[in-house]
Coordinates of C-alpha atoms in Angstrom, one line a residue:
C1 CA -13.2 2.9 28.4
A2 CA -12.1 -0.6 29.4
Q3 CA -11.5 -1.5 25.8
A4 CA -9.5 1.7 25.2
A5 CA -7.4 1.0 28.2
R6 CA -6.7 -2.6 27.2
R7 CA -5.8 -1.3 23.7
A8 CA -3.5 1.3 25.1
Q9 CA -1.8 -1.3 27.3
G10 CA -1.3 -3.6 24.3
E11 CA 0.2 -0.8 22.3
A12 CA 2.5 0.1 25.1
A13 CA 3.5 -3.6 25.6
R14 CA 4.5 -4.2 22.0
P15 CA 7.4 -1.8 21.9
A16 CA 8.6 -3.1 25.2
R17 CA 8.7 -6.7 23.8
A18 CA 10.4 -5.5 20.6
L19 CA 13.0 -3.7 22.7
R20 CA 13.8 -6.8 24.7
L21 CA 14.2 -8.9 21.6
G22 CA 16.3 -6.2 20.0
V23 CA 15.2 -6.9 16.4
H24 CA 13.4 -4.8 13.8
R25 CA 10.2 -5.9 12.2
F26 CA 10.6 -6.6 8.5
R27 CA 8.0 -4.3 6.8
P28 CA 8.9 -2.8 3.4
R29 CA 7.7 0.7 2.8
V30 CA 5.8 -0.4 -0.4
F31 CA 3.1 -1.9 1.9
D32 CA 2.3 1.5 3.3
A33 CA 2.7 3.3 0.0
F34 CA -0.3 1.4 -1.5
A35 CA -2.7 3.0 0.9
G36 CA -4.8 5.3 -1.3
Y37 CA -2.8 4.4 -4.4
D38 CA -4.7 5.3 -7.6
R39 CA -4.2 5.8 -11.3
H40 CA -2.7 9.2 -10.9
H41 CA 0.0 7.9 -8.6
A42 CA 0.6 4.9 -10.9
M43 CA 1.1 7.2 -13.9
R44 CA 3.6 9.4 -12.1
D45 CA 5.6 6.4 -10.8
I46 CA 5.7 4.7 -14.2
G47 CA 6.9 7.9 -15.9
A48 CA 9.6 8.5 -13.2
G49 CA 10.6 4.8 -13.4
L50 CA 11.0 4.9 -17.2
T51 CA 13.1 8.1 -16.9
V52 CA 15.4 6.7 -14.2
G53 CA 15.7 3.4 -16.2
I54 CA 17.1 5.3 -19.2
V55 CA 19.5 7.3 -17.0
A56 CA 20.7 4.1 -15.2
L57 CA 21.5 2.3 -18.5
P58 CA 24.9 4.1 -19.3
L59 CA 25.8 4.5 -15.6
A60 CA 25.4 0.8 -14.8
M61 CA 27.6 -0.2 -17.7
A62 CA 30.2 2.4 -16.9
F63 CA 30.4 1.5 -13.3
A64 CA 30.9 -2.2 -14.1
I65 CA 33.6 -1.5 -16.8
A66 CA 35.4 0.8 -14.4
S67 CA 35.3 -1.9 -11.7
G68 CA 37.1 -4.4 -14.0
L69 CA 33.9 -6.3 -14.8
K70 CA 31.8 -6.8 -17.9
P71 CA 29.1 -4.2 -18.7
E72 CA 26.3 -6.8 -18.4
Q73 CA 27.2 -7.3 -14.7
G74 CA 26.4 -3.7 -14.0
L75 CA 23.1 -4.0 -15.8
I76 CA 22.2 -7.3 -14.0
T77 CA 22.9 -5.5 -10.7
A78 CA 20.8 -2.5 -11.6
I79 CA 17.9 -4.8 -12.6
I80 CA 17.9 -7.4 -9.8
A81 CA 19.3 -5.4 -6.9
G82 CA 17.5 -2.2 -8.0
F83 CA 14.2 -4.1 -8.0
L84 CA 14.8 -5.7 -4.6
I85 CA 16.0 -2.4 -2.9
S86 CA 12.8 -0.6 -4.0
A87 CA 10.4 -3.5 -3.3
L88 CA 11.8 -4.3 0.2
G89 CA 13.4 -1.0 1.3
G90 CA 12.4 1.6 3.9
S91 CA 12.4 4.6 1.6
N92 CA 9.6 5.8 -0.8
V93 CA 11.9 7.0 -3.5
Q94 CA 15.4 5.6 -3.1
I95 CA 16.8 3.9 -6.3
G96 CA 19.5 1.2 -5.8
G97 CA 22.0 -0.3 -8.1
P98 CA 25.8 -0.2 -8.8
A99 CA 27.4 3.0 -7.6
G100 CA 30.5 5.0 -8.3
A101 CA 31.7 4.6 -4.7
F102 CA 32.2 0.9 -5.2
I103 CA 34.4 1.2 -8.3
V104 CA 37.7 1.4 -6.5
I105 CA 36.7 -1.3 -3.9
V106 CA 35.4 -3.8 -6.5
Y107 CA 38.4 -3.3 -8.8
G108 CA 40.8 -4.0 -5.9
I109 CA 39.0 -7.1 -4.8
V110 CA 38.8 -8.5 -8.3
E111 CA 42.5 -7.8 -8.9
R112 CA 43.6 -9.4 -5.6
Y113 CA 41.1 -12.2 -5.0
G114 CA 39.3 -12.8 -8.3
L115 CA 35.7 -12.5 -9.6
T116 CA 34.5 -15.6 -7.7
N117 CA 35.6 -14.2 -4.4
L118 CA 34.1 -10.8 -5.2
L119 CA 30.7 -12.6 -5.5
I120 CA 31.3 -14.4 -2.2
A121 CA 32.3 -11.2 -0.4
T122 CA 29.3 -9.3 -1.8
A123 CA 26.9 -12.1 -0.7
S124 CA 28.5 -12.2 2.8
A125 CA 28.3 -8.4 3.0
G126 CA 24.6 -8.7 2.2
V127 CA 24.1 -11.0 5.2
L128 CA 26.0 -8.5 7.4
L129 CA 23.9 -5.6 6.1
F130 CA 20.7 -7.5 6.8
L131 CA 21.8 -8.3 10.3
L132 CA 22.7 -4.6 10.9
G133 CA 19.2 -3.6 10.0
W134 CA 17.6 -6.6 11.8
F135 CA 19.3 -5.7 15.1
R136 CA 18.5 -2.0 14.7
L137 CA 22.0 -0.8 14.1
G138 CA 21.1 1.5 11.2
A139 CA 21.3 4.6 13.4
L140 CA 25.0 3.8 14.2
V141 CA 26.0 4.7 10.7
R142 CA 25.0 8.3 11.5
Y143 CA 27.6 8.4 14.2
I144 CA 30.4 8.4 11.6
P145 CA 31.8 12.0 11.6
V146 CA 31.1 14.1 8.5
T147 CA 34.8 14.8 8.2
I148 CA 35.5 11.1 7.5
I149 CA 32.6 10.9 5.0
I150 CA 33.9 14.0 3.1
G151 CA 37.4 12.7 3.2
F152 CA 36.8 9.2 1.8
T153 CA 34.2 10.5 -0.7
N154 CA 36.7 12.9 -2.2
G155 CA 39.3 10.2 -2.2
I156 CA 37.1 7.8 -4.1
A157 CA 36.3 10.5 -6.6
V158 CA 40.0 11.1 -7.3
L159 CA 40.5 7.3 -7.7
I160 CA 37.5 7.0 -10.1
A161 CA 38.9 9.9 -12.2
L162 CA 42.4 8.3 -12.2
S163 CA 40.9 4.9 -13.3
Q164 CA 39.2 6.5 -16.3
L165 CA 42.4 8.2 -17.7
K166 CA 43.2 5.0 -19.6
D167 CA 40.0 5.0 -21.7
L168 CA 39.9 8.8 -21.8
L169 CA 43.3 9.0 -23.4
G170 CA 42.9 5.8 -25.4
L171 CA 46.0 4.2 -24.0
S172 CA 46.9 0.6 -24.9
I173 CA 47.0 -0.9 -21.5
A174 CA 45.9 -4.5 -21.1
K175 CA 45.1 -4.2 -17.3
M176 CA 45.5 -1.3 -14.9
P177 CA 47.0 -2.1 -11.5
G178 CA 45.0 -1.5 -8.4
D179 CA 47.1 0.9 -6.3
F180 CA 47.5 4.6 -6.7
F181 CA 51.3 4.9 -7.5
S182 CA 51.3 1.9 -9.8
Q183 CA 48.4 3.4 -11.8
I184 CA 50.3 6.6 -12.3
A185 CA 53.5 4.8 -13.3
T186 CA 51.5 2.6 -15.8
L187 CA 49.8 5.6 -17.3
W188 CA 53.1 7.4 -17.7
L189 CA 54.8 4.3 -19.3
H190 CA 52.0 4.0 -22.0
I191 CA 51.5 7.7 -22.7
G192 CA 53.0 7.1 -26.1
S193 CA 49.9 5.2 -27.2
F194 CA 47.7 8.3 -26.7
N195 CA 44.6 8.5 -29.0
P196 CA 43.4 12.1 -29.7
W197 CA 40.0 10.8 -31.0
A198 CA 39.4 9.1 -27.6
L199 CA 40.3 12.3 -25.7
G200 CA 38.0 14.3 -28.0
I201 CA 35.0 12.0 -27.4
G202 CA 35.7 11.9 -23.6
L203 CA 35.9 15.7 -23.3
I204 CA 32.8 16.3 -25.4
S205 CA 31.0 13.8 -23.2
F206 CA 32.1 15.5 -20.1
A207 CA 31.2 19.0 -21.4
G208 CA 27.9 17.7 -22.7
L209 CA 26.9 16.4 -19.3
A210 CA 28.0 19.6 -17.6
L211 CA 26.2 21.9 -20.1
W212 CA 23.0 20.0 -20.9
P213 CA 21.1 20.8 -17.7
R214 CA 21.9 24.5 -18.3
L215 CA 20.0 24.7 -21.6
P216 CA 17.3 27.4 -21.4
G217 CA 14.0 25.9 -20.4
A218 CA 11.8 29.0 -20.2
G219 CA 11.2 32.3 -21.8
A220 CA 11.5 33.3 -25.5
I221 CA 14.4 31.1 -26.3
A222 CA 12.6 28.0 -25.0
D223 CA 9.7 28.8 -27.5
R224 CA 11.9 28.6 -30.5
R225 CA 11.2 25.6 -32.6
I226 CA 13.9 23.2 -33.7
E227 CA 12.6 20.8 -36.2
G228 CA 9.1 20.8 -34.5
H229 CA 10.4 20.5 -30.9
T230 CA 11.2 23.2 -28.3
I231 CA 14.5 23.5 -26.5
H232 CA 12.6 23.0 -23.3
A233 CA 11.4 19.6 -24.5
L234 CA 14.9 18.6 -25.5
S235 CA 16.4 19.7 -22.2
R236 CA 14.1 17.3 -20.4
L237 CA 15.9 14.3 -22.0
P238 CA 18.5 12.8 -19.6
G239 CA 22.0 14.1 -20.2
P240 CA 23.7 10.7 -20.0
V241 CA 21.4 9.2 -22.7
V242 CA 21.9 12.2 -25.0
V243 CA 25.7 11.9 -24.6
L244 CA 25.6 8.1 -25.1
V245 CA 23.5 8.1 -28.2
S246 CA 25.2 11.1 -29.9
M247 CA 28.7 9.8 -29.3
T248 CA 27.8 6.3 -30.3
L249 CA 26.3 7.6 -33.6
A250 CA 29.3 9.7 -34.2
T251 CA 31.7 6.8 -33.6
W252 CA 29.7 4.5 -35.9
Y253 CA 29.1 7.0 -38.7
F254 CA 32.6 8.4 -38.9
A255 CA 34.2 5.0 -38.1
L256 CA 36.4 6.6 -35.4
P257 CA 39.4 4.5 -34.2
V258 CA 38.4 4.1 -30.6
E259 CA 37.6 1.1 -28.4
T260 CA 33.9 0.2 -28.0
I261 CA 32.0 -2.3 -25.8
G262 CA 31.9 -4.6 -28.8
S263 CA 35.7 -4.5 -29.5
R264 CA 36.6 -5.1 -25.9
F265 CA 33.8 -7.3 -24.5
G266 CA 32.1 -8.7 -27.6
G267 CA 28.7 -7.3 -26.7
I268 CA 26.0 -7.8 -24.1
P269 CA 23.8 -10.9 -23.8
R270 CA 20.1 -10.4 -24.5
S271 CA 19.0 -12.4 -21.4
L272 CA 19.6 -12.6 -17.7
P273 CA 22.2 -15.2 -16.6
D274 CA 21.1 -18.4 -14.9
L275 CA 21.0 -18.6 -11.1
A276 CA 24.3 -20.1 -9.9
L277 CA 25.8 -20.4 -6.4
P278 CA 29.5 -19.3 -6.3
P279 CA 31.8 -22.0 -4.8
F280 CA 32.0 -21.3 -1.1
S281 CA 34.6 -22.4 1.4
W282 CA 35.4 -21.3 4.9
D283 CA 39.1 -20.7 3.9
S284 CA 38.0 -18.2 1.3
A285 CA 35.5 -16.6 3.6
K286 CA 38.2 -16.0 6.3
Q287 CA 40.4 -14.4 3.7
L288 CA 37.6 -12.2 2.6
L289 CA 36.7 -10.8 6.0
I290 CA 38.1 -7.3 5.3
P291 CA 36.6 -7.0 1.8
T292 CA 33.2 -8.1 3.2
I293 CA 33.3 -5.5 6.0
T294 CA 34.4 -2.9 3.5
I295 CA 31.5 -3.6 1.1
A296 CA 29.0 -3.7 4.0
L297 CA 30.3 -0.5 5.6
L298 CA 30.4 1.5 2.3
G299 CA 27.0 0.1 1.3
A300 CA 25.4 1.1 4.6
I301 CA 27.0 4.6 4.6
E302 CA 26.1 5.3 0.9
S303 CA 22.5 4.0 1.2
L304 CA 21.6 5.8 4.3
L305 CA 23.2 9.1 3.2
C306 CA 21.3 8.8 -0.1
A307 CA 18.1 8.1 1.8
R308 CA 18.6 11.2 4.0
I309 CA 19.2 13.3 0.9
A310 CA 16.0 11.9 -0.6
D311 CA 14.1 12.8 2.6
N312 CA 15.3 16.4 2.2
V313 CA 14.4 16.5 -1.6
A314 CA 11.0 14.9 -1.2
D315 CA 10.1 16.6 2.1
D316 CA 6.4 15.9 1.6
L317 CA 6.9 12.1 2.0
P318 CA 7.5 10.1 5.2
R319 CA 11.1 9.8 6.2
H320 CA 13.0 6.6 5.5
D321 CA 13.3 3.7 7.9
P322 CA 17.1 3.1 8.2
N323 CA 16.9 -0.4 9.6
Q324 CA 14.4 -1.6 6.9
E325 CA 16.6 0.0 4.3
L326 CA 19.7 -1.9 5.5
M327 CA 17.7 -5.1 5.5
A328 CA 16.7 -4.5 1.9
Q329 CA 20.3 -3.7 0.9
G330 CA 21.3 -6.9 2.5
V331 CA 18.8 -9.0 0.5
A332 CA 19.8 -7.3 -2.7
N333 CA 23.5 -7.8 -2.2
L334 CA 22.8 -11.5 -1.2
V335 CA 20.7 -12.2 -4.3
S336 CA 22.6 -10.1 -6.9
P337 CA 25.9 -12.2 -6.8
L338 CA 23.8 -15.3 -7.5
F339 CA 23.3 -13.9 -11.0
G340 CA 26.9 -12.6 -11.3
G341 CA 26.1 -9.1 -10.1
M342 CA 28.3 -6.6 -8.3
P343 CA 27.7 -4.8 -5.0
A344 CA 24.7 -2.4 -4.9
T345 CA 23.6 0.5 -2.7
G346 CA 21.5 3.6 -2.9
T347 CA 22.5 6.0 -5.7
I348 CA 22.1 9.7 -5.2
A349 CA 21.9 10.8 -8.9
R350 CA 19.2 8.3 -9.8
T351 CA 17.3 8.9 -6.6
V352 CA 17.2 12.6 -7.1
T353 CA 16.2 12.0 -10.8
N354 CA 13.4 9.8 -9.6
V355 CA 12.1 12.5 -7.2
R356 CA 12.3 15.3 -9.8
A357 CA 10.6 13.1 -12.4
G358 CA 7.6 12.6 -10.1
G359 CA 8.3 9.3 -8.3
R360 CA 6.5 9.1 -5.0
T361 CA 6.4 5.4 -4.1
P362 CA 8.7 2.4 -4.4
V363 CA 6.8 1.4 -7.5
A364 CA 8.9 3.9 -9.5
G365 CA 12.1 2.0 -8.5
M366 CA 10.5 -1.3 -9.5
V367 CA 9.5 0.2 -12.8
H368 CA 13.0 1.4 -13.4
A369 CA 14.4 -2.1 -13.0
A370 CA 11.7 -3.5 -15.4
A371 CA 12.6 -0.8 -17.9
L372 CA 16.2 -1.7 -17.8
L373 CA 15.3 -5.4 -18.3
A374 CA 13.2 -4.5 -21.3
I375 CA 16.1 -2.5 -22.8
V376 CA 18.5 -5.3 -22.3
L377 CA 16.2 -7.8 -23.9
V378 CA 15.4 -5.6 -26.9
A379 CA 18.4 -3.3 -27.6
A380 CA 21.4 -5.2 -26.3
P381 CA 23.0 -5.6 -29.8
L382 CA 23.2 -1.8 -30.1
A383 CA 25.6 -1.6 -27.2
L384 CA 28.3 -3.0 -29.4
Y385 CA 28.9 0.5 -30.8
I386 CA 29.1 2.4 -27.5
P387 CA 32.6 4.1 -27.3
L388 CA 34.4 3.5 -24.1
P389 CA 35.8 7.1 -24.0
A390 CA 32.2 8.3 -23.8
L391 CA 31.7 6.2 -20.7
A392 CA 35.0 7.4 -19.3
G393 CA 33.8 11.0 -19.8
T394 CA 30.5 10.1 -18.1
L395 CA 32.4 8.7 -15.1
L396 CA 34.7 11.7 -14.9
F397 CA 31.6 13.8 -14.6
V398 CA 30.2 11.5 -11.9
A399 CA 33.5 11.8 -10.0
W400 CA 33.5 15.6 -10.3
N401 CA 30.0 15.8 -8.9
M402 CA 30.7 13.2 -6.2
G403 CA 33.5 15.2 -4.6
E404 CA 32.9 18.0 -2.2
W405 CA 35.9 20.0 -3.4
H406 CA 34.7 23.3 -1.8
E407 CA 35.4 21.7 1.6
F408 CA 39.2 21.9 0.9
A409 CA 38.9 25.6 0.4
R410 CA 37.1 26.0 3.7
L411 CA 39.6 24.0 5.7
R412 CA 41.3 27.1 7.1
R413 CA 38.1 28.1 8.9
F414 CA 38.1 25.0 11.0
S415 CA 40.3 23.5 13.8
I416 CA 43.4 21.5 13.3
Q417 CA 41.6 18.4 14.4
Y418 CA 38.9 18.8 11.7
R419 CA 41.6 19.4 9.0
T420 CA 43.7 16.4 10.2
I421 CA 40.8 14.0 10.0
L422 CA 39.5 15.2 6.6
V423 CA 42.8 15.5 4.9
G424 CA 44.1 12.3 6.5
T425 CA 41.1 10.3 5.5
F426 CA 41.4 11.7 2.0
L427 CA 45.0 10.8 1.6
L428 CA 44.7 7.3 3.1
T429 CA 41.8 6.6 0.8
V430 CA 43.8 7.6 -2.3
I431 CA 47.1 6.0 -1.3
F432 CA 45.9 2.9 0.6
D433 CA 42.2 1.9 0.7
L434 CA 38.9 2.9 2.1
T435 CA 39.0 0.4 5.0
V436 CA 42.3 1.8 6.3
A437 CA 41.1 5.4 5.8
V438 CA 37.9 4.9 7.8
E439 CA 39.6 2.9 10.6
V440 CA 42.3 5.6 11.0
G441 CA 39.8 8.4 10.6
L442 CA 37.6 6.9 13.4
V443 CA 40.6 6.4 15.7
L444 CA 41.6 10.1 15.1
A445 CA 38.1 11.3 15.6
C446 CA 37.9 9.4 18.9
V447 CA 41.2 10.7 20.1
F448 CA 40.4 14.3 19.3
F449 CA 36.9 13.9 20.9
I450 CA 38.5 12.5 24.0
Y451 CA 41.0 15.4 24.1
R452 CA 38.2 17.9 23.6
M453 CA 36.0 16.5 26.2
S454 CA 38.9 16.3 28.7
T455 CA 39.6 20.0 28.2
L456 CA 35.9 20.8 28.9
F457 CA 36.1 19.0 32.3
R458 CA 37.3 21.5 34.9
V459 CA 38.0 21.5 38.6
H460 CA 38.3 24.9 40.3
P461 CA 37.9 26.3 43.8
Y462 CA 34.3 26.8 44.8
D463 CA 33.2 29.9 46.8
A464 CA 30.5 28.5 49.1
G465 CA 30.6 31.4 51.5
E466 CA 32.1 31.0 55.0
L467 CA 33.3 27.5 55.7
P468 CA 34.7 26.0 58.9
P469 CA 38.5 26.2 59.3
G470 CA 40.3 23.4 57.4
V471 CA 37.6 22.8 54.9
V472 CA 38.4 23.2 51.2
S473 CA 35.7 23.1 48.4
F474 CA 36.1 22.4 44.7
E475 CA 33.5 22.5 41.9
L476 CA 33.5 19.8 39.2
F477 CA 32.3 20.9 35.8
G478 CA 31.6 18.8 32.7
S479 CA 32.0 15.0 32.4
L480 CA 34.3 13.0 34.6
F481 CA 35.5 10.2 32.3
F482 CA 38.7 8.3 31.6
G483 CA 40.2 11.1 29.6
A484 CA 39.8 13.6 32.5
V485 CA 40.7 11.7 35.6
G486 CA 44.2 13.3 35.8
K487 CA 42.6 16.5 37.1
I488 CA 41.0 14.6 40.0
E489 CA 44.3 12.8 40.7
A490 CA 46.0 16.2 41.0
L491 CA 43.7 17.5 43.7
E492 CA 45.5 16.0 46.7
A493 CA 48.7 18.0 45.8
Q494 CA 46.7 21.3 45.8
L495 CA 45.5 21.0 49.4
P496 CA 46.9 23.5 51.9
P497 CA 48.4 22.3 55.2
G498 CA 45.8 21.8 57.9
T499 CA 43.1 20.6 55.6
R500 CA 40.7 18.3 57.4
A501 CA 37.9 18.0 54.8
V502 CA 37.5 18.3 51.0
V503 CA 34.0 19.1 49.6
L504 CA 33.4 18.4 45.9
E505 CA 30.4 20.5 44.6
M506 CA 29.0 18.3 41.7
H507 CA 25.9 20.2 40.5
R508 CA 27.6 20.9 37.1
L509 CA 29.0 17.4 36.8
I510 CA 26.6 16.0 34.2
S511 CA 28.1 12.4 33.9
M512 CA 30.7 10.1 35.2
D513 CA 32.1 6.8 34.0
T514 CA 33.8 4.0 36.0
S515 CA 37.2 5.5 35.4
G516 CA 36.0 8.7 37.0
L517 CA 34.5 6.7 39.8
D518 CA 37.8 4.9 40.4
A519 CA 39.6 8.3 40.4
L520 CA 37.2 9.4 43.2
A521 CA 37.8 6.2 45.1
Q522 CA 41.6 6.6 44.8
L523 CA 41.3 10.2 46.0
H524 CA 39.2 9.1 49.0
K525 CA 41.8 6.4 49.8
A526 CA 44.7 9.0 49.6
L527 CA 42.8 11.5 51.8
K528 CA 41.8 8.9 54.3
K529 CA 45.5 8.1 54.9
R530 CA 46.0 11.8 55.8
D531 CA 42.8 11.8 58.0
I532 CA 41.0 14.1 55.6
A533 CA 37.3 13.6 55.0
L534 CA 35.8 13.6 51.5
V535 CA 32.3 15.1 51.0
L536 CA 30.2 15.1 47.8
A537 CA 27.6 17.8 47.5
N538 CA 24.7 18.3 45.1
V539 CA 25.3 15.1 43.1
N540 CA 23.3 14.7 39.9
E541 CA 21.2 11.6 39.1
Q542 CA 23.6 9.7 36.8
P543 CA 26.8 10.1 39.0
L544 CA 24.7 9.4 42.1
S545 CA 23.3 6.2 40.6
L546 CA 26.8 5.0 39.7
L547 CA 28.1 5.8 43.2
R548 CA 25.4 3.7 44.8
R549 CA 25.4 0.8 42.4
S550 CA 29.2 0.5 42.8
G551 CA 29.1 0.5 46.6
F552 CA 31.3 3.6 46.8
A553 CA 28.5 5.6 48.4
A554 CA 28.2 3.0 51.2
E555 CA 32.0 3.0 51.6
L556 CA 32.1 6.8 51.7
G557 CA 29.0 7.0 54.0
E558 CA 25.6 8.3 53.1
D559 CA 26.2 11.3 55.4
A560 CA 29.1 12.3 53.2
I561 CA 26.7 12.8 50.3
V562 CA 24.8 16.0 51.0
P563 CA 22.5 18.3 49.0
T564 CA 24.6 21.4 49.4
V565 CA 28.1 22.4 50.5
A566 CA 26.7 24.3 53.5
A567 CA 24.6 21.3 54.6
A568 CA 27.8 19.3 55.2
F569 CA 28.7 21.5 58.1
E570 CA 25.3 22.6 59.5
D571 CA 25.7 20.6 62.7
E572 CA 29.2 21.9 63.3
A573 CA 28.1 25.5 62.6
A574 CA 25.2 25.0 65.1
A575 CA 27.5 23.7 67.7
R576 CA 29.7 26.8 67.4

């Protein structure tokens, strides 16, 4: 019993020490996943990792090209960052790598600051992400309102689609500008160089990705043999790979006049680049403060949203650890730029593919990175023939799936505040940038929340039965905070002539901040000048604690804080 008691005391003491330090223990989920790990688990993870690796190949290249980078930079990010996120992360199944959400951000940073500064901003964002997780701030990301997330996600989807029109239409544009209106103007000026072959490849790619998952996979149709294979077996192949291979073969065989990876970039190296530190200076770092915060913020939001979706899809597995996940994202984004990589985060499409393919531990994500590395080392020369319109069609499909377009149709069901935040964040993301959109969206959300909470706080006359002459009673309801103090300040003007005491019934006052406390103090001072007593009745724990800690309870007098309204005048009633 004594040993059990000491053990219990030790277990109780450890969380207390961790709470005082305020830091999160670095423990990747892969350590726990190996408990009971056997050959069956290994085969499932290897199969899922190979599947996700094949799916990630075209997406990694497409995201890099759309971001104004070389295709190999997307592959490097998927390999290095993808491996680190799985090996060090706090989720069993999350797959990390380059994501569509970063396209607009990365393109703007490269255009404004250059590639070197993108690498510095990414590494700095990695440090910031690690610190967010280390200091247990992962849960704060969940406090961002869903209206803001929907607004900027839809805005990013529109910008991704707009950025792909150049390759989709085959326009002869050397470099696209970064802002929305300039992009539209540039596309319009070069519309005369439209290439119908490019449009055809892009539309077929989009349609193929949309229709491929809908192929019949069961019943009599699925049993029909097509050259020795069933439709069901074919439909299990990843859609992006089918589109990429088929469009590449068609472009090569028919010698279609469209741009390819080879014609624009000269191919993909068959090895990883050497480790190299980007040139760092404090002057550059100070200029990159906003890009760094943007990358870190978006990476945190995307990764934790993806992890929550993975928890819902794989509901038989332990839920993710948000702080460990942020620390893993931080390490990945710190290391990836050292090899020339772009920002990385959790990716929903590849994570869901991993779960559906049978992945149940971080080993699947590590295998996915190894599979990508093997493909790069072996099959890099084949990438020369990949048509860029096919990648544009793929990204258009990604953008279509990224956006929650049905939310616009549902706007009329919600309040004006909801509509203002969602539509405002969407428009600001499209017209300006993500940082401005999130900042303004958060400010609007705070303003509307304050307004809503202030309307919930009420002060109305309280019927406490028969009270002595000259006594007026009011009931406070809700939360007395800085947005609602005006209703307390207006009480003095509502008092009838001959008032000698004001009783505030506070049983339904759930909380009070220092502004509310100051409003009570000012009311007490104004009443005291008129020789009117102030009595507080039935005060809840939080307001009472604040009253005593601030010294206002002593100033008011402990006899002026009573359990009920009637108790304030028991002595007077007895005397009568």
